[in-house]
């Protein structure tokens, strides 16, 4: 119970519970003793005239133990309109009376009248609603001396925010109960707010990165420097590309899969190049499509024109140009001028022999195979053409022929397509990455940019290890924005990527740059490229798995990647966690991409 000055409540003992309990609650006029510590409750009675985005963040990121309770009660539109009319009438009447009596203007009353007028107009247009909002603060400490110091800090912080925090005198028990997760407001000190002001109090904002929330924003993790979270929208930046640099075991793929999964909730369609078959479980859970290159019966014809989605012009010329890049990657080096000329002539001849010309009506005919191109090169009089045919022998009739031996077996479509390269030999990983990326890009190059698309290239160093592959990736990074495509390149070989001009250009074209734990021999290169401070260098050298540093222009924020248990089950690559439980049956994981499921997962995480 609550007395006039102080009351004490103790738990009584019974015959069944003979052990006395020391826990007690002592309620005073301006503080409450909770047994394990003391607390003081304050109620906010005054607010600033204008607030910005995340205006409650200073209180939410206070380094001490502080409970901030916000109680929101919607006001019915009819009642809100009636209250606003009465308030406007009272304020304007007071202003007119003061003017008639010769008093000076009350600027606070004028401001309040203008605010009421704007709020009434917004309510009439249906642009917002009216709410009754109560804000209370509970300060905790171990002793009374520490509590006095904490109260001074909190009151100074509230004053700097233009908040009037009054002690809940003789109502400490009411204030403490209002801060509990019970949904009751026993203090009853409310203030009218419109939708905009209430939305600005949304607590999930980062004090280090000022990004407005939007339907395409994604939760990246917990801010390492505050108690907030990091919500990032790559689609609101100048370019939509992202680069992720980390050493092996730092959590690079874990972050990429989590970003991919949460992006799917926002309506983004995606395609993934998966070198180690790490995205298959996630792809199957969301109803996506997995294409395993290198598996028996799976073929991909690089000369196939039908993979171009809605191509209506120069498809044949673009195929010829891509074949120059493909052969350069296959043969491990750039082609000479004579080799390029011989290859170009052979490509035109090979298509002509198949009945395909520059006439669009012929593009639907069956395309020739890589073996047909090699045969054309071998039959040419040019020695450079014959040399190319000889070097293509392993891909046509040798150990690497399985992928190119037949027409394209499958043209995957869907909201998530994963190109798995695990079945491809290590010597073909770079070629497979290029073929998969080409197949993905042909699907979006001519498609209408009616929604955002993500292209994720895991272990991008496989492609960037060759000059032609790096040049191809650079061209895609430059052209992605025009087609509403965000290219994500993740690699663990940061030194090689940043050691070439093309690699630096790919990184420079990414507005979002994620740095995770780095090896000592690469940290100097990373620090020079991203202009890291000494503290940021040490953070990356000692970062635990999942710790990351986000860089975007002049903005820097350290964060920790955090997934809910449901998400973790889909994206983890820890062998001990992936292994089925020997004591129980295996369970299938399924995912319903609905908004209700997303809300539940966010609740589990936060």
Coordinates of C-alpha atoms in Angstrom, one line a residue, residues 13 110 125 133 141 144 152 156 167 181 223 225 263 273 308-309 353 355 512 564 568 571 596:
X13 CA 5.4 -16.7 5.8
X110 CA 0.3 31.8 -30.6
X125 CA -7.8 15.8 -44.7
X133 CA 0.7 9.8 -25.2
X141 CA 20.6 2.5 -9.0
X144 CA 20.7 6.1 -2.6
X152 CA 21.0 14.5 -11.8
X156 CA 20.2 17.2 -17.3
X167 CA 9.2 13.6 -10.0
X181 CA 5.4 -4.6 -19.3
X223 CA 24.5 -1.0 -32.8
X225 CA 28.1 1.8 -29.6
X263 CA 15.1 -8.3 -48.1
X273 CA 25.7 -17.3 -57.0
X308 CA 17.7 -13.1 -72.8
X309 CA 14.5 -12.0 -71.2
X353 CA 25.5 -22.6 -89.8
X355 CA 20.4 -20.8 -89.2
X512 CA 27.2 0.3 -48.8
X564 CA 16.3 -14.7 -34.5
X568 CA 19.5 -18.7 -37.5
X571 CA 21.3 -19.6 -42.4
X596 CA 2.6 -11.6 -39.7

